[in-house]
PDB file of C-alpha atoms in Angstrom:
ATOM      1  CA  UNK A   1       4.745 -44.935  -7.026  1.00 52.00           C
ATOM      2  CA  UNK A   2       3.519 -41.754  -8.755  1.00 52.00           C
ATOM      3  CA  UNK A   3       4.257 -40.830 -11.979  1.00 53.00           C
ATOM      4  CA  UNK A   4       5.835 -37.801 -12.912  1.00 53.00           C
ATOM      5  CA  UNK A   5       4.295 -35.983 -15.796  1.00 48.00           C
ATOM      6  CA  UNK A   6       5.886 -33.399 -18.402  1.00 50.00           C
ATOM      7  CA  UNK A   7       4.605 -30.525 -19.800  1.00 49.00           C
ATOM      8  CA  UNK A   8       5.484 -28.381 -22.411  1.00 49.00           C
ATOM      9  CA  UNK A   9       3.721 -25.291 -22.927  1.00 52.00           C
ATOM     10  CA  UNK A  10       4.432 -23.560 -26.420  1.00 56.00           C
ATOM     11  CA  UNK A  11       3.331 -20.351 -26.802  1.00 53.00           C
ATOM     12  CA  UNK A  12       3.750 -17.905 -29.998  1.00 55.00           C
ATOM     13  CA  UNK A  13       5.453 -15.190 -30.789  1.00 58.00           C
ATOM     14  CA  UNK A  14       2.869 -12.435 -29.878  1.00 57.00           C
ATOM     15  CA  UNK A  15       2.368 -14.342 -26.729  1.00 55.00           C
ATOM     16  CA  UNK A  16       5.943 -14.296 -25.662  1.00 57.00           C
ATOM     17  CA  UNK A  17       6.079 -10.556 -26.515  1.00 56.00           C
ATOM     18  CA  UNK A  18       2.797 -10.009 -24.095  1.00 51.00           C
ATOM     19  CA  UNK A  19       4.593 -11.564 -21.338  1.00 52.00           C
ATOM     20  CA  UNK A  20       7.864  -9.800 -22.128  1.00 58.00           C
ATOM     21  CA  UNK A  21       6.165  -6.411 -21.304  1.00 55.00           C
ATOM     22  CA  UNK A  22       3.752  -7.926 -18.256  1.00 50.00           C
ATOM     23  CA  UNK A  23       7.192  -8.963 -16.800  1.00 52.00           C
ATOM     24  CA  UNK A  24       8.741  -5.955 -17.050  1.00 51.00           C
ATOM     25  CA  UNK A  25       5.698  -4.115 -15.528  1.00 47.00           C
ATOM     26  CA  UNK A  26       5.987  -6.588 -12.960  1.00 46.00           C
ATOM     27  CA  UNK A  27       9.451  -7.364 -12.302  1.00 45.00           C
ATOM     28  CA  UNK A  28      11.121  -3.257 -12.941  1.00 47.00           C
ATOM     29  CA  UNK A  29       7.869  -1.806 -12.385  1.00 56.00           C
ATOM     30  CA  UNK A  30       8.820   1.388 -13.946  1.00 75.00           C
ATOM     31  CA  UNK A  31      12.020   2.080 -15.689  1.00 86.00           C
ATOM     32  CA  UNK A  32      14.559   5.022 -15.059  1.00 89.00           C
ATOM     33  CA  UNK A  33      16.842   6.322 -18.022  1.00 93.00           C
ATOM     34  CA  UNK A  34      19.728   9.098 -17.390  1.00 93.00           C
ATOM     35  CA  UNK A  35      19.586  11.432 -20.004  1.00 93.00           C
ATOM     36  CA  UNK A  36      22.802   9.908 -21.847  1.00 95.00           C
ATOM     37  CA  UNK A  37      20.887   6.294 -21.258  1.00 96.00           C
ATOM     38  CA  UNK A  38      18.042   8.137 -23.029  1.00 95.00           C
ATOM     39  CA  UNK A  39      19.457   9.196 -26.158  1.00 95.00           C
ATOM     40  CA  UNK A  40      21.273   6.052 -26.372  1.00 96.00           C
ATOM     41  CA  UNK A  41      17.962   4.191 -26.836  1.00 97.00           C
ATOM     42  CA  UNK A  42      16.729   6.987 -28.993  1.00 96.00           C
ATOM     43  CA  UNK A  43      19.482   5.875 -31.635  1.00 97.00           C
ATOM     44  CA  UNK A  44      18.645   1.998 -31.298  1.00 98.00           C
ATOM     45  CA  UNK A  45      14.648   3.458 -32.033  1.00 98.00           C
ATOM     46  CA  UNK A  46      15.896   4.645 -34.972  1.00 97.00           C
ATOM     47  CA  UNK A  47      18.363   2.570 -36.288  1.00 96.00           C
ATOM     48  CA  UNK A  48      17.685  -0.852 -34.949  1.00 94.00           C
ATOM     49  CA  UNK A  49      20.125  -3.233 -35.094  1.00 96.00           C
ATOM     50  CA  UNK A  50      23.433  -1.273 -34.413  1.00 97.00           C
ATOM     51  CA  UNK A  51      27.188  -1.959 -33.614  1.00 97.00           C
ATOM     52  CA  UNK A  52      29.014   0.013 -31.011  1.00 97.00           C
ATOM     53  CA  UNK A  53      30.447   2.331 -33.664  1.00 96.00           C
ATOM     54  CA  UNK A  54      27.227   3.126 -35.566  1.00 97.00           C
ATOM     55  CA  UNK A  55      25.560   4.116 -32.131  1.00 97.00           C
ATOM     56  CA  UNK A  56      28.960   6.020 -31.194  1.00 96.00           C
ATOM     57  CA  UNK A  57      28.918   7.924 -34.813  1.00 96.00           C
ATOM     58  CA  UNK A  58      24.894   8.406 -34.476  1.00 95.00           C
ATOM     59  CA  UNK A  59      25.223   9.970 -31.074  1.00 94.00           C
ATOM     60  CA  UNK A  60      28.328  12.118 -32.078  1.00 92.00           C
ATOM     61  CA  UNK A  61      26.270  14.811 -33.153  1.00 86.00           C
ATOM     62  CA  UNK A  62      23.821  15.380 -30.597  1.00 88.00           C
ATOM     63  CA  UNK A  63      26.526  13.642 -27.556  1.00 89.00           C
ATOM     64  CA  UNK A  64      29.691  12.957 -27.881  1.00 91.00           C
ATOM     65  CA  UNK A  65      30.619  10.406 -25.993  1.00 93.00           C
ATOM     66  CA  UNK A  66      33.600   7.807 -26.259  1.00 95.00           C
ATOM     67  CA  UNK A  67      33.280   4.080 -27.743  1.00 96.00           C
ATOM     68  CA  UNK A  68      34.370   2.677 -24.342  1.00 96.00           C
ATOM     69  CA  UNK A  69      31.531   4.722 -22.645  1.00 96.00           C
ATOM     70  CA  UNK A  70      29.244   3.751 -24.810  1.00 96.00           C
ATOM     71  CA  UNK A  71      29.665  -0.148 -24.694  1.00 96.00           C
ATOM     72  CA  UNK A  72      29.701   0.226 -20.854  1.00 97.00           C
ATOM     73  CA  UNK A  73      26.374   1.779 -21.251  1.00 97.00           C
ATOM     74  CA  UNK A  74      24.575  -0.586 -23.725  1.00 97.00           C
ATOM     75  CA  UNK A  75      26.043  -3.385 -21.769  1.00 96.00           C
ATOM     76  CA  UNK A  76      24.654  -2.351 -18.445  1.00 96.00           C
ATOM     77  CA  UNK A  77      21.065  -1.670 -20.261  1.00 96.00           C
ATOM     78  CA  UNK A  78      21.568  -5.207 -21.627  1.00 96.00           C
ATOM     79  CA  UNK A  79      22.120  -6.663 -17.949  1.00 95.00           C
ATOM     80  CA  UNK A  80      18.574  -4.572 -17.330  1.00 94.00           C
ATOM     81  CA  UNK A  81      16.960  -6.499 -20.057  1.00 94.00           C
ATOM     82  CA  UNK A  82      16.546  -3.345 -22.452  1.00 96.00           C
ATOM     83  CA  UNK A  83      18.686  -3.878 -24.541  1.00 97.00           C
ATOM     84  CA  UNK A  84      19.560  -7.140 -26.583  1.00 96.00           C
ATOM     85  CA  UNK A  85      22.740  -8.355 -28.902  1.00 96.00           C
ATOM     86  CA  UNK A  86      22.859 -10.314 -31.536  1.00 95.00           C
ATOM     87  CA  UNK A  87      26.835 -11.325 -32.506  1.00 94.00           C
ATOM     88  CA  UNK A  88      27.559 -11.171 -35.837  1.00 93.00           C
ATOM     89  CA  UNK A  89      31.187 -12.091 -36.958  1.00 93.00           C
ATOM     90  CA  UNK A  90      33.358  -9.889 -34.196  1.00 92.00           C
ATOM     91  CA  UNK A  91      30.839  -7.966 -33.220  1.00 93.00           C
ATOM     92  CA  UNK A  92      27.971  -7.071 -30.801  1.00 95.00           C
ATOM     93  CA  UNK A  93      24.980  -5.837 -32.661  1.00 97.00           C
ATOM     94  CA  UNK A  94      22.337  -3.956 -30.521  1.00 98.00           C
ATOM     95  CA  UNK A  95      18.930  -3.450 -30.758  1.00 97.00           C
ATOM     96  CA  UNK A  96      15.845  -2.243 -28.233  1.00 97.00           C
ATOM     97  CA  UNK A  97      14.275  -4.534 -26.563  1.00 96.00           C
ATOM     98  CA  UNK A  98      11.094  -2.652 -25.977  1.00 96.00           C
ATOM     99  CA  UNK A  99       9.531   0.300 -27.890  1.00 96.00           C
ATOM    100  CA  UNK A 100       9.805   4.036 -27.163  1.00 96.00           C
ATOM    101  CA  UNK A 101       6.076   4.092 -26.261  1.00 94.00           C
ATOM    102  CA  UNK A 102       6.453   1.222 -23.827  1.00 95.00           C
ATOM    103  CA  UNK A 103       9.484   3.115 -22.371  1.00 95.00           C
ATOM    104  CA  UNK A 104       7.932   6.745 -22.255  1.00 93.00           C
ATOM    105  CA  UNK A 105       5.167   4.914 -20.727  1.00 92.00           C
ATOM    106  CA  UNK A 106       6.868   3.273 -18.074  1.00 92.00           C
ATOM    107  CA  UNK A 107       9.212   6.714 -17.171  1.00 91.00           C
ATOM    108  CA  UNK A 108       5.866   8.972 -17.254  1.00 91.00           C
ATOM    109  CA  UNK A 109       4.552   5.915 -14.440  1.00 90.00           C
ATOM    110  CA  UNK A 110       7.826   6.450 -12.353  1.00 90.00           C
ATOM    111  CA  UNK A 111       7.701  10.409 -12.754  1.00 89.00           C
ATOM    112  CA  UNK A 112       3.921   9.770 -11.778  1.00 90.00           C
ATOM    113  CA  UNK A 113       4.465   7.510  -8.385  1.00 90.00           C
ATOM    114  CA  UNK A 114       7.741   9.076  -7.364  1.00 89.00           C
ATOM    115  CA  UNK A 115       7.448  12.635  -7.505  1.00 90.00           C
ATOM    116  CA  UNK A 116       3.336  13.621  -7.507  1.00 90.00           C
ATOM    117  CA  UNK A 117       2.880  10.210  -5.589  1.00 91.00           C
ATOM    118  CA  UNK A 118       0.275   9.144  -7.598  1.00 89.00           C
ATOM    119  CA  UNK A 119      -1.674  11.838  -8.001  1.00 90.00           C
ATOM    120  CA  UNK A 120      -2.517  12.402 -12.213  1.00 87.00           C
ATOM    121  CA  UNK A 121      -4.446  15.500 -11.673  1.00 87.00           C
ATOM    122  CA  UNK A 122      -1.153  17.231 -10.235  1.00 88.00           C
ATOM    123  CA  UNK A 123       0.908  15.987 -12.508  1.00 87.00           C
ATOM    124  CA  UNK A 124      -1.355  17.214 -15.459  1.00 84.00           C
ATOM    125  CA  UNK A 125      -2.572  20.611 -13.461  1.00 84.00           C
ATOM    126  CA  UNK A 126       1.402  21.269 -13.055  1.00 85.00           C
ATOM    127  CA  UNK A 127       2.398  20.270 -16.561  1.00 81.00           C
ATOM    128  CA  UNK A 128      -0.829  22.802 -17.790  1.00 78.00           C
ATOM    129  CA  UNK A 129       1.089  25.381 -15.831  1.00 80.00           C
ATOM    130  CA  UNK A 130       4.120  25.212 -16.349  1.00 69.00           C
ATOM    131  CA  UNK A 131       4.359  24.288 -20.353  1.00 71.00           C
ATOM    132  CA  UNK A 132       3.751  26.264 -22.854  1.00 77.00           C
ATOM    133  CA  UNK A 133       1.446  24.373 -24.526  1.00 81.00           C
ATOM    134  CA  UNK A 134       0.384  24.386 -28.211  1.00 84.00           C
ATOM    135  CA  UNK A 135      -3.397  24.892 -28.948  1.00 85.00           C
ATOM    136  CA  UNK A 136      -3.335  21.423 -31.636  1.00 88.00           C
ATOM    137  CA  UNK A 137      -1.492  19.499 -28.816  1.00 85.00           C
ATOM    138  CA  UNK A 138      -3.959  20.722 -26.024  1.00 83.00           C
ATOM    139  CA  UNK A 139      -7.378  19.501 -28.731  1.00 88.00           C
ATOM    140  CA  UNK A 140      -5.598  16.378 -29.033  1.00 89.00           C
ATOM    141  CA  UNK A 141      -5.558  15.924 -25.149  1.00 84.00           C
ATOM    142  CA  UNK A 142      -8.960  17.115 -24.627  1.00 86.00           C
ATOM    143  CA  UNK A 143     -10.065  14.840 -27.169  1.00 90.00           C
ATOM    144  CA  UNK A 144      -8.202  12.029 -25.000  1.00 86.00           C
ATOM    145  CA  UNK A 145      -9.388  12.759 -21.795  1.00 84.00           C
ATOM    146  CA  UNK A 146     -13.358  12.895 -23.533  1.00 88.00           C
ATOM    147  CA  UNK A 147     -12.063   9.355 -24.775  1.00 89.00           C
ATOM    148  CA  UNK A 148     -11.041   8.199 -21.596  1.00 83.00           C
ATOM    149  CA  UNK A 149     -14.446   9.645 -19.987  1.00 82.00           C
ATOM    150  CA  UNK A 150     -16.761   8.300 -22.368  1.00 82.00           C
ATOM    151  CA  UNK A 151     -15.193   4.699 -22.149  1.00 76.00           C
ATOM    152  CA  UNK A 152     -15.706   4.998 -18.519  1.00 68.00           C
ATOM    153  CA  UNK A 153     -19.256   5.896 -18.758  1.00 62.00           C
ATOM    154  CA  UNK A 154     -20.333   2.806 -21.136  1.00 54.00           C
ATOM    155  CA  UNK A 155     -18.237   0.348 -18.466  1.00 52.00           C
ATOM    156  CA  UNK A 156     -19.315   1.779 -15.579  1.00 49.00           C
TER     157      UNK A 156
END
């Protein structure tokens, strides 16, 4: 007769985090965002932790949209694991469940695979072209891309 064994496996927070974001590499590979969806998680970047009404009155400004709209949207990014709630009293309070970097990150991928299939050096040579470009911003990528090459050069 064999004996069945338990095990537990705790991990910590920073751990569970980790594997948060290597799951949703893995399991939505990149992420898409309408625009609306967009500015939606724009307001939970910037004020974590919101109701229904406080994203409705944050987005007012910038896009009106109405309350019923709104919930169906930050429920359906819920059911796609970006978005979690918390309920407190009555109601639903939201909050991101991954960064704006992780999510620029994972839409610049998409834009990447989908539309220059792959290919970085079309995607930059087009955005070069077609951008106006300011002369700080295009240091700060040079400076990157030595970075990048440098890094390269001591690993490889």
């Amino acid at each position: 007769m064999q004996r069945q064994s338990s095990l537990t496996i705790r991990t910590s927070p920073t751990t569970e985090r980790y594997l948060e974001i290597l799951s949703m590499e893995e399991d939505s590979k990149n992420v898409s965002l309408s625009e609306p969806q967009l500015a939606l998680m724009r307001v939970l970047w910037s004020k974590p932790n919101s109701s229904v009404s406080e994203v409705v009155d944050a987005m007012r400004q910038t896009r009106p949209l109405a309350h019923t709209t709104i919930a169906t949207m930050l429920s359906r990014l819920e059911k796609r694991g970006l978005v979690t709630t918390i309920k407190e009293g009555r109601q639903l309070i939201y909050r991101a469940s991954y960064s704006e970097a992780e999510i620029q990150k994972s839409m610049v991928s998409e834009l990447l695979s989908s539309v220059f299939m792959g290919n970085a050096r079309a995607l930059l040579s087009h955005l070069v072209s077609e951008e106006e470009i300011k002369e700080e911003d295009l240091e700060q990528i040079r400076q990157r891309l030595l970075a990048h090459s440098s890094k390269g050069k001591t690993h490889g």
